[in-house]
PDB file of N, CA and C in Angstrom:
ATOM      1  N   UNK A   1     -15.439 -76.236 -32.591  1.00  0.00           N
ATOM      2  CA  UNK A   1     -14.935 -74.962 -32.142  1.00  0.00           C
ATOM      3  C   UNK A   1     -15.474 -74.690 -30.737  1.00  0.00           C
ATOM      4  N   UNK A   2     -14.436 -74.271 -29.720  1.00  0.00           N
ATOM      5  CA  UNK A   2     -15.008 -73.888 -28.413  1.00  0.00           C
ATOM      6  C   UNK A   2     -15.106 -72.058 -28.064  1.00  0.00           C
ATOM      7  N   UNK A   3     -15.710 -71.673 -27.585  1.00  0.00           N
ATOM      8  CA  UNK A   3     -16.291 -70.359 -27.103  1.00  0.00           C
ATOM      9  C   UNK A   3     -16.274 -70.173 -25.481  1.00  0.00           C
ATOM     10  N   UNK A   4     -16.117 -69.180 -25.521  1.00  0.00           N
ATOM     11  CA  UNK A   4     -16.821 -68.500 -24.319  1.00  0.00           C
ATOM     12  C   UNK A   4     -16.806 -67.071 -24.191  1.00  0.00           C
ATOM     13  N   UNK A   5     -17.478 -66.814 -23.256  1.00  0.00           N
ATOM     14  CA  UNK A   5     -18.026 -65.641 -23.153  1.00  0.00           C
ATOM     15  C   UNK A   5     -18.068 -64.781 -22.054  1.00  0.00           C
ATOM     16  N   UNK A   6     -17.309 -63.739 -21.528  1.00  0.00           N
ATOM     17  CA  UNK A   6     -16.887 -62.750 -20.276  1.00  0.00           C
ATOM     18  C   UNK A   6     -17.126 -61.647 -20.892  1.00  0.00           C
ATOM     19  N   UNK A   7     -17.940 -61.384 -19.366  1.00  0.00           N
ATOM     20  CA  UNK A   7     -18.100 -59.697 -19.110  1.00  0.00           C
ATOM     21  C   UNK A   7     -17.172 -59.097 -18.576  1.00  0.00           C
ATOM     22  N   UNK A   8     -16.504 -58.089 -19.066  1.00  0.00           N
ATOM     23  CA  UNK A   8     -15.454 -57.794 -18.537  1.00  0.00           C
ATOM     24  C   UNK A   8     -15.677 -55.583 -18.139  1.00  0.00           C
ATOM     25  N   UNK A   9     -15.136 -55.669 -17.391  1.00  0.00           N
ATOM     26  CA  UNK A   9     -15.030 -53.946 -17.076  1.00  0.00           C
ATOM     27  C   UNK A   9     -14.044 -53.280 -17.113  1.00  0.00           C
ATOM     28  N   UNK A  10     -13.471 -52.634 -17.871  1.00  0.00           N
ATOM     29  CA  UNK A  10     -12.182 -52.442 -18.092  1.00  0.00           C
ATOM     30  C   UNK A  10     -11.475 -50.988 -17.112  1.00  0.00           C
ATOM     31  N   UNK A  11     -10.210 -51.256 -16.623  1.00  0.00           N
ATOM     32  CA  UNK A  11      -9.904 -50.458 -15.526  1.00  0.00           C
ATOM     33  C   UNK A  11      -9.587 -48.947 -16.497  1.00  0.00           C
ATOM     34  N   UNK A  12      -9.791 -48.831 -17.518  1.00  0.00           N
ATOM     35  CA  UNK A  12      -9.717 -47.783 -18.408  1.00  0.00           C
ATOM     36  C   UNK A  12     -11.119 -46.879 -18.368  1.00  0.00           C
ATOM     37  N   UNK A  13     -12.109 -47.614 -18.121  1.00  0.00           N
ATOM     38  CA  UNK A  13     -13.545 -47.067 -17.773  1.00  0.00           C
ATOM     39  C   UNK A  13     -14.218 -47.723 -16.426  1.00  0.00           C
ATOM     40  N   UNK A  14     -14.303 -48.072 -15.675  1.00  0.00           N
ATOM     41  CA  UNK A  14     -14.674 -49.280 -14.507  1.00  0.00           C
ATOM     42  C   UNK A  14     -15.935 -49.421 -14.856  1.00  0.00           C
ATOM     43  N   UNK A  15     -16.702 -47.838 -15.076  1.00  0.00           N
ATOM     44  CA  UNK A  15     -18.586 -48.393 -15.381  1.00  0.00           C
ATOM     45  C   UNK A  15     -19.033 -48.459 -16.207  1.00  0.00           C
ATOM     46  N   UNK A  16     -17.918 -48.763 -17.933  1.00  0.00           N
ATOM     47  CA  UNK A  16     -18.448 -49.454 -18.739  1.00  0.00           C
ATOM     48  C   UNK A  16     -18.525 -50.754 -18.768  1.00  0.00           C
ATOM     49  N   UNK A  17     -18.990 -51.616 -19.317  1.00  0.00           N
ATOM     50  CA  UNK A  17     -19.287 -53.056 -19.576  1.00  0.00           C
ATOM     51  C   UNK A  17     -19.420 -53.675 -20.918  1.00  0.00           C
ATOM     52  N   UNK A  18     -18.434 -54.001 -20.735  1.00  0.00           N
ATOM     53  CA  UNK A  18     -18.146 -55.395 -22.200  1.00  0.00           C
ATOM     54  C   UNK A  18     -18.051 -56.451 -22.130  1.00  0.00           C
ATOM     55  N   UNK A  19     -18.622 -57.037 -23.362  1.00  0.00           N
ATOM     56  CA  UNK A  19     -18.195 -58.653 -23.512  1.00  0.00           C
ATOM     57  C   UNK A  19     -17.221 -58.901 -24.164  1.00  0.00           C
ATOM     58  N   UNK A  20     -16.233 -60.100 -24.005  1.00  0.00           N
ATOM     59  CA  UNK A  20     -15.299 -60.035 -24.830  1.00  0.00           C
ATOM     60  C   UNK A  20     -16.026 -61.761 -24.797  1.00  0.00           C
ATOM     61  N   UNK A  21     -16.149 -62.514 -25.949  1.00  0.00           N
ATOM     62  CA  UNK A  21     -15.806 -63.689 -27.010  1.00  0.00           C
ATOM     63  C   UNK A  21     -14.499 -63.888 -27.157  1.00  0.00           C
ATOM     64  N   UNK A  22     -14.183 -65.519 -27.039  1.00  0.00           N
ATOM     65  CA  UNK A  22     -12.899 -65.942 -27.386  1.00  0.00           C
ATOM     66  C   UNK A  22     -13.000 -67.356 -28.195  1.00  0.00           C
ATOM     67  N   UNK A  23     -13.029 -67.590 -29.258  1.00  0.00           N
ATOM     68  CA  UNK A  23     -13.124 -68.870 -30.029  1.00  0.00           C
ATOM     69  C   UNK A  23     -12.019 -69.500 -30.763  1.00  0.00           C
ATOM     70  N   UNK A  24     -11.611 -70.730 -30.334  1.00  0.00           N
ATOM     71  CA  UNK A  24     -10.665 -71.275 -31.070  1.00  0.00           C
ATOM     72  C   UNK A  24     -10.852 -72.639 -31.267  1.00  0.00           C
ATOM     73  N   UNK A  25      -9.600 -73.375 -31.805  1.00  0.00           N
ATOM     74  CA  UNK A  25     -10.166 -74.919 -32.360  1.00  0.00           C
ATOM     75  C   UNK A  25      -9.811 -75.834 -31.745  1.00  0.00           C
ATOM     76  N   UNK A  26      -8.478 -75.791 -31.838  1.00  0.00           N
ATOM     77  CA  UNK A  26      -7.605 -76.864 -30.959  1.00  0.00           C
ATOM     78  C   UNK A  26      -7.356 -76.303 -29.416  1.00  0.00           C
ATOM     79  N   UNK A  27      -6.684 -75.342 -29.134  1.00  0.00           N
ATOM     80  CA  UNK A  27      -6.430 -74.682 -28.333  1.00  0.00           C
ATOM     81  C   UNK A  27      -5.355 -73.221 -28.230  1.00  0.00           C
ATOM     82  N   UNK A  28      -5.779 -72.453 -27.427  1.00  0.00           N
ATOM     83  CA  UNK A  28      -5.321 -71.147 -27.697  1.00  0.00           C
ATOM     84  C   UNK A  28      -4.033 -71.077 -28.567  1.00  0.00           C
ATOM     85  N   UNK A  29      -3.448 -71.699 -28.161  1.00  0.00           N
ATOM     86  CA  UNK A  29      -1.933 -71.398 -28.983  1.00  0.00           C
ATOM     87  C   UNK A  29      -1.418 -71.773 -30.576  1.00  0.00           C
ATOM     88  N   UNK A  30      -2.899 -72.472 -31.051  1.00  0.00           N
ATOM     89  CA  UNK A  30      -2.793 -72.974 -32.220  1.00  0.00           C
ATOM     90  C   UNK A  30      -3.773 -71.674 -33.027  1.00  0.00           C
ATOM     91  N   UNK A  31      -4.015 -70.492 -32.248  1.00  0.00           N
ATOM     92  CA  UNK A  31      -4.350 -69.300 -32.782  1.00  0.00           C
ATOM     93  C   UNK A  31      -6.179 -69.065 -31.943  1.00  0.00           C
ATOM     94  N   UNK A  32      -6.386 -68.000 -32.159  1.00  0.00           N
ATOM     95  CA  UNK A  32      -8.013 -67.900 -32.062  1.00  0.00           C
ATOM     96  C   UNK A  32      -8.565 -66.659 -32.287  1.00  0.00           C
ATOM     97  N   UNK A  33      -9.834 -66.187 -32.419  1.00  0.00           N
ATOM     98  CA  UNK A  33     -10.772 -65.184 -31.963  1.00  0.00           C
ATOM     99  C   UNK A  33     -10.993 -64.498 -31.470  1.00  0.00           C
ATOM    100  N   UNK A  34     -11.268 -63.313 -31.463  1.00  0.00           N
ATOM    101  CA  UNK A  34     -11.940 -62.166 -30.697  1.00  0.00           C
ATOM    102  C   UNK A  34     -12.789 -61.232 -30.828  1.00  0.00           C
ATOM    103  N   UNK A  35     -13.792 -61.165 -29.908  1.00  0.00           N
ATOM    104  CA  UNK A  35     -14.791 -60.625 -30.389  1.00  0.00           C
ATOM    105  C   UNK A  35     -15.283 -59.493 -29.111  1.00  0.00           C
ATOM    106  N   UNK A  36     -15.140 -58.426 -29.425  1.00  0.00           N
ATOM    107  CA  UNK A  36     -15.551 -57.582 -28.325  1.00  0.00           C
ATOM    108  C   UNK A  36     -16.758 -56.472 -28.426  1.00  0.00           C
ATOM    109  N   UNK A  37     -17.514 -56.526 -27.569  1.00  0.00           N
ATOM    110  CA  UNK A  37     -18.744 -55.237 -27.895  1.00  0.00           C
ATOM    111  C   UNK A  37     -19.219 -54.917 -26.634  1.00  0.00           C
ATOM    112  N   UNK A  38     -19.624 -53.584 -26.664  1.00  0.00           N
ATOM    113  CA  UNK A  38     -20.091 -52.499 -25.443  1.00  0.00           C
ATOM    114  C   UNK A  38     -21.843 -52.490 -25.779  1.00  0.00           C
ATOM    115  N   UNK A  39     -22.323 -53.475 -26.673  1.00  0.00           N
ATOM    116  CA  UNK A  39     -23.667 -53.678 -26.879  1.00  0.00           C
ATOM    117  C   UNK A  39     -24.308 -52.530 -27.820  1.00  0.00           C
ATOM    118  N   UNK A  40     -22.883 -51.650 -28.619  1.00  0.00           N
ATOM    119  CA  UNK A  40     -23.404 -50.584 -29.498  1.00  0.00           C
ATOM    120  C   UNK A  40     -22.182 -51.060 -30.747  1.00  0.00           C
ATOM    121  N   UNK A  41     -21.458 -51.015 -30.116  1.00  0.00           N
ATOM    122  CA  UNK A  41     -20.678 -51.472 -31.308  1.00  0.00           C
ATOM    123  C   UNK A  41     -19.807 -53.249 -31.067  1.00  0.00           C
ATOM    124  N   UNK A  42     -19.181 -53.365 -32.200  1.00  0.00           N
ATOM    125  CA  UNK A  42     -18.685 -54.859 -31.736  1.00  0.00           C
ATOM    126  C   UNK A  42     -17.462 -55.120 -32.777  1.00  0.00           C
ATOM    127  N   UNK A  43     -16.205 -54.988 -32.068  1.00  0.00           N
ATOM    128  CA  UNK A  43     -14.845 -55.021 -32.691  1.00  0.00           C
ATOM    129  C   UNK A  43     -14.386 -56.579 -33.000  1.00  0.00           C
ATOM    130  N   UNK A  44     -13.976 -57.350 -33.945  1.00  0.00           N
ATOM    131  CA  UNK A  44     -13.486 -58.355 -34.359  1.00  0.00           C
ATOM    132  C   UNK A  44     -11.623 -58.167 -34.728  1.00  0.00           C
ATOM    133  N   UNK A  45     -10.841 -60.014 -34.333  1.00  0.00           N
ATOM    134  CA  UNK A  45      -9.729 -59.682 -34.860  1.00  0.00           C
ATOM    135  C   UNK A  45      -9.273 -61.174 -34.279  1.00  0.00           C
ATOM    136  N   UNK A  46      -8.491 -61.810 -35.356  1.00  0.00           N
ATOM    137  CA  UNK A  46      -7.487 -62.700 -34.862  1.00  0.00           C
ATOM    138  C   UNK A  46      -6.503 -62.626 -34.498  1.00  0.00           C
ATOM    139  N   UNK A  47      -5.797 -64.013 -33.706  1.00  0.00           N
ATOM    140  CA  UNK A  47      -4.408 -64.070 -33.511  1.00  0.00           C
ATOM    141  C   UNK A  47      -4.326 -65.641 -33.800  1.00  0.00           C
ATOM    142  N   UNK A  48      -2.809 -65.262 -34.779  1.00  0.00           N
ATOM    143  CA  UNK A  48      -2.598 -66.407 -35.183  1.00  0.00           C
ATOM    144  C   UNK A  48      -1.489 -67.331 -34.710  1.00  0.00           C
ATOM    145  N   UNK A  49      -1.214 -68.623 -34.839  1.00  0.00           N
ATOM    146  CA  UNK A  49      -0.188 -69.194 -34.061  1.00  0.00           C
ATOM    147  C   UNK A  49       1.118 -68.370 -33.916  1.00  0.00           C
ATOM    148  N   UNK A  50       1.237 -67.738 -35.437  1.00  0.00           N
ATOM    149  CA  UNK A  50       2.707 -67.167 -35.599  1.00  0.00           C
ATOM    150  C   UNK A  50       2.749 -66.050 -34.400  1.00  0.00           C
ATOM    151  N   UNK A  51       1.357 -64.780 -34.342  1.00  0.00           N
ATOM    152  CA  UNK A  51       1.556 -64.070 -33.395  1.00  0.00           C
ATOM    153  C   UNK A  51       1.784 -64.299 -32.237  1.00  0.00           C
ATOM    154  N   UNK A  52       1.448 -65.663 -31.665  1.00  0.00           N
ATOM    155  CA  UNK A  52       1.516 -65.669 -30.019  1.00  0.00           C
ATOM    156  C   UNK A  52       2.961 -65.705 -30.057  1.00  0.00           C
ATOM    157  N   UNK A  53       3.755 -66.998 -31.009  1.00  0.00           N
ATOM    158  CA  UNK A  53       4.887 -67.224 -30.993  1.00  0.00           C
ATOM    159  C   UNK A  53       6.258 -65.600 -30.894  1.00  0.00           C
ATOM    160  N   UNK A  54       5.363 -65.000 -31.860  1.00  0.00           N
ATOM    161  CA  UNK A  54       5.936 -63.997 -31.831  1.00  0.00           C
ATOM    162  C   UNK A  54       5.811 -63.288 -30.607  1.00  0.00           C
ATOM    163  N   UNK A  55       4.534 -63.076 -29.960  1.00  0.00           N
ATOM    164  CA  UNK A  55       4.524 -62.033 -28.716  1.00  0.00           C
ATOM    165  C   UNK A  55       5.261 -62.884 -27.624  1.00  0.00           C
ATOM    166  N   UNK A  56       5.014 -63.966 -27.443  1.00  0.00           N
ATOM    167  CA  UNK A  56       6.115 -64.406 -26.319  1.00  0.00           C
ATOM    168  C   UNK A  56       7.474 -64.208 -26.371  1.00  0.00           C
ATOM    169  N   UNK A  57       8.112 -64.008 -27.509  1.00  0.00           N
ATOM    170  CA  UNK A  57       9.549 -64.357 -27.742  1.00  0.00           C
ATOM    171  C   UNK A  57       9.830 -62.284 -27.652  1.00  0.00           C
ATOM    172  N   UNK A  58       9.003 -61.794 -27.707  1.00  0.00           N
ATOM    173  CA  UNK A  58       9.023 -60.262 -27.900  1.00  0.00           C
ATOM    174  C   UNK A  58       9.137 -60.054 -26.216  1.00  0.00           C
ATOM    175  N   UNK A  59       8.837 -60.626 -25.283  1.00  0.00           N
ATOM    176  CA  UNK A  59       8.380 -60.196 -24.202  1.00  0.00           C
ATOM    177  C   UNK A  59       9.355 -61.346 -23.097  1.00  0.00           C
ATOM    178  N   UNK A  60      10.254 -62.464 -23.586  1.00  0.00           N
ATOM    179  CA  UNK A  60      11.085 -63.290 -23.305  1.00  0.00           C
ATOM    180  C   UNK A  60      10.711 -64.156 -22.530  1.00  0.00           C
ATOM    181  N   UNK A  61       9.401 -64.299 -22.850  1.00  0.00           N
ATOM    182  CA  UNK A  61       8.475 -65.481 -21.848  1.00  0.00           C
ATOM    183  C   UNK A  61       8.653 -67.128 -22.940  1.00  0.00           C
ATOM    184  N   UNK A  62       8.387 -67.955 -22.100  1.00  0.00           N
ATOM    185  CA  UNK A  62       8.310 -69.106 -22.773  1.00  0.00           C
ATOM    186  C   UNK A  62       7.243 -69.321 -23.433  1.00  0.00           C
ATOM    187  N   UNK A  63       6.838 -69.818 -24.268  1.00  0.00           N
ATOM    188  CA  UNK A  63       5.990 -70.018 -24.788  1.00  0.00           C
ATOM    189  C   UNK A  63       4.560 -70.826 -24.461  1.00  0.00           C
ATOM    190  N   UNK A  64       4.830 -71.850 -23.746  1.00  0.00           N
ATOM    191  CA  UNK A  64       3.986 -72.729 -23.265  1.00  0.00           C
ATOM    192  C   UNK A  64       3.295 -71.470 -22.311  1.00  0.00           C
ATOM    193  N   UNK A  65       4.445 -71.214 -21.332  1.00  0.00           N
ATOM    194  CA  UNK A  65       3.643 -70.347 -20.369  1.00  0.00           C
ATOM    195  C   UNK A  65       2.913 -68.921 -20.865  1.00  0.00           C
ATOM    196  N   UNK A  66       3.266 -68.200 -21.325  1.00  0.00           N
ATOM    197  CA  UNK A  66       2.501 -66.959 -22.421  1.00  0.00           C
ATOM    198  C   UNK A  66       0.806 -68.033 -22.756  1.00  0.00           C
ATOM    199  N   UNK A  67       0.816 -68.964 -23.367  1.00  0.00           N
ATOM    200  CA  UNK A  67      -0.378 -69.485 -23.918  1.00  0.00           C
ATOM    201  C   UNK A  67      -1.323 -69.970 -22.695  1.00  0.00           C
ATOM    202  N   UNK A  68      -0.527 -70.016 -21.421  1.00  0.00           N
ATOM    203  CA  UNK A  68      -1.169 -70.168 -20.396  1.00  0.00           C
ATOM    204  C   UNK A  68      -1.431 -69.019 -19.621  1.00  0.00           C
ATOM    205  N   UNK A  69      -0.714 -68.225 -19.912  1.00  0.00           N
ATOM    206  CA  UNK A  69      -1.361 -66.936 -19.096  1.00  0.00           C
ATOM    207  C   UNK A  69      -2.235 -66.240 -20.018  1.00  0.00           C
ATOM    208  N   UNK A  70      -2.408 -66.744 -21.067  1.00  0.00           N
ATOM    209  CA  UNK A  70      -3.477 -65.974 -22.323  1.00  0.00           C
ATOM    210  C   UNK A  70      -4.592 -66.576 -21.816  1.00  0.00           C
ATOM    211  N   UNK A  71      -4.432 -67.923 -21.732  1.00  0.00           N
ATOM    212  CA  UNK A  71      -5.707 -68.929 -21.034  1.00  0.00           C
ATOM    213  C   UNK A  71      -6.656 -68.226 -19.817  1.00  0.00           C
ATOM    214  N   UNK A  72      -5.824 -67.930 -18.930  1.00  0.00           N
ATOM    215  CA  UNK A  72      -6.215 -67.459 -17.712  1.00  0.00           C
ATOM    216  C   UNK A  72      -6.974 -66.092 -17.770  1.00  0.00           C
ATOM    217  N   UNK A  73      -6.540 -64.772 -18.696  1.00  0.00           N
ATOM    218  CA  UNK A  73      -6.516 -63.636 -18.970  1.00  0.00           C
ATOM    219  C   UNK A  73      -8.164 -64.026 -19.534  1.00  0.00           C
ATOM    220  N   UNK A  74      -8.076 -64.568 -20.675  1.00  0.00           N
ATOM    221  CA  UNK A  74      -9.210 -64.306 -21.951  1.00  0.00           C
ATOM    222  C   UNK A  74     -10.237 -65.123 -21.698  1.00  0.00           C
ATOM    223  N   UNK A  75     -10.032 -66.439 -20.831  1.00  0.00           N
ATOM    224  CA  UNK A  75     -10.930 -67.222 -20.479  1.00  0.00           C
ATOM    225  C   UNK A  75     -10.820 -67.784 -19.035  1.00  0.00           C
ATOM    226  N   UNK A  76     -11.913 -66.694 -18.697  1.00  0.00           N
ATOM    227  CA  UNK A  76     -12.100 -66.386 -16.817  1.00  0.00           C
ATOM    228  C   UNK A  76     -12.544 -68.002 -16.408  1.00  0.00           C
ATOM    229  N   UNK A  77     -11.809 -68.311 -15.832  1.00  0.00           N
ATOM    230  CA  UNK A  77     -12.015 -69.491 -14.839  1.00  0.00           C
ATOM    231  C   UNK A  77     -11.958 -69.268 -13.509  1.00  0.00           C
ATOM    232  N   UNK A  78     -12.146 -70.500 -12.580  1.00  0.00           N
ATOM    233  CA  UNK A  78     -12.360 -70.156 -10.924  1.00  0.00           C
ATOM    234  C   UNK A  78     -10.932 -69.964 -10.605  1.00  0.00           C
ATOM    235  N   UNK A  79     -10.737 -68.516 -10.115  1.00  0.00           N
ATOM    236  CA  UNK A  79      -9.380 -68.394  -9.200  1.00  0.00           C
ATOM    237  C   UNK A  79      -9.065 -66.912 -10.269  1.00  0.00           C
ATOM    238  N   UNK A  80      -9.006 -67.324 -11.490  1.00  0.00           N
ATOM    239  CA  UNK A  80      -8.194 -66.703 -12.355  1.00  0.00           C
ATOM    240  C   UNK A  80      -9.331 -64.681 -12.114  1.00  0.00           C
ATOM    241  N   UNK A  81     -10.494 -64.852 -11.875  1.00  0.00           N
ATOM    242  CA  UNK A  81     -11.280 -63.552 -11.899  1.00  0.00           C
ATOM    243  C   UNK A  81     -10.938 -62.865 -11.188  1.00  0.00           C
ATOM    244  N   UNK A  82     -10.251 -61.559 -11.347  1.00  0.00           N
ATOM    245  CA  UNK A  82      -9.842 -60.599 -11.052  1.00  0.00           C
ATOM    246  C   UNK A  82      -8.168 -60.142 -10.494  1.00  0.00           C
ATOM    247  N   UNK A  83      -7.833 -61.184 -11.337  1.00  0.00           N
ATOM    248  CA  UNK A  83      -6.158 -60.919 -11.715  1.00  0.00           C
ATOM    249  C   UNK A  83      -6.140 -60.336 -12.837  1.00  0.00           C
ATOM    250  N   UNK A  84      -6.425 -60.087 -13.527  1.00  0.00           N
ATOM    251  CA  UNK A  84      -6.447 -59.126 -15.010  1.00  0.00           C
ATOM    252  C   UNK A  84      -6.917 -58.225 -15.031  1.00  0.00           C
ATOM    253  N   UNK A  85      -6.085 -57.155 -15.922  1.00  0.00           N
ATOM    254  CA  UNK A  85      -6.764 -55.727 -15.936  1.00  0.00           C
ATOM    255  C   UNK A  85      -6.998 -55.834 -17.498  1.00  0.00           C
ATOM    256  N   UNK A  86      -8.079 -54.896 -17.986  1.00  0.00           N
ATOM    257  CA  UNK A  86      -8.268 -54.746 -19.203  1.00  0.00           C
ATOM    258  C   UNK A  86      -8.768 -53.031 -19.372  1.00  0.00           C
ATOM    259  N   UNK A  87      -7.508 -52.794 -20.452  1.00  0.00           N
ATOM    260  CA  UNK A  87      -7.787 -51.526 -20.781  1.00  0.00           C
ATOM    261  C   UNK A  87      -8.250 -51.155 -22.017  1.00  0.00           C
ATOM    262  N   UNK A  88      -9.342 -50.842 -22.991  1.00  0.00           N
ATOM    263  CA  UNK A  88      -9.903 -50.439 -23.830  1.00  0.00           C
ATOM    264  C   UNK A  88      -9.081 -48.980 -24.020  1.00  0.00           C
ATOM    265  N   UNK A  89      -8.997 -49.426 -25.806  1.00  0.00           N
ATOM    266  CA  UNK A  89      -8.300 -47.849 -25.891  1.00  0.00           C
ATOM    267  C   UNK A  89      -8.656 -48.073 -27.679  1.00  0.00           C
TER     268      UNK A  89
END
C-alpha cells in the first residue's frame, strides 16, 4: 500500500491547516483513502473504483484523465502545488 501525506490550507479558511492522507493499492483509479485532520479531529472515507467511474462520467471527463487530475489534486507533486483549491465544509 502507498501513502502520502499533504498539508494543505484550505481557501475556505486560509489560516487553518490540515493534513489530508491518501492511500491506495494499485493506483488511484482502482479506488483509495482518505484521511483528513485539523490535529483535533480526523475525518475518514473511501472512494471506490465504481465512484471515480461514476464522477467522471457525471462531469463528462474521460476517465483516464479525471484519475489523473485526482493524481495531481490529492497527491502534491513538483509543479502540481498550488493549482488546487480545497474547500472544507
Amino acid at each position: 500500500m502507498e501513502k502520502t501525506l499533504n498539508r494543505i490550507h484550505p481557501v475556505s479558511d486560509p489560516e487553518a491547516t490540515y493534513f489530508l492522507q491518501v492511500s491506495w493499492e494499485k493506483d488511484l483509479g482502482t479506488g483509495f483513502g482518505l484521511l483528513l485532520s485539523d490535529c483535533q479531529c480526523a475525518w475518514t472515507g473511501t472512494v471506490s473504483e465504481a465512484d471515480i467511474s461514476r464522477e467522471a462520467a457525471d462531469i463528462e471527463m474521460d476517465r483516464g484523465k479525471y484519475v489523473e487530475e485526482l493524481r495531481k489534486a490529492l497527491i502534491a507533486r513538483e509543479g502540481s502545488a498550488g493549482k488546487y483549491n480545497f474547500v472544507i465544509s
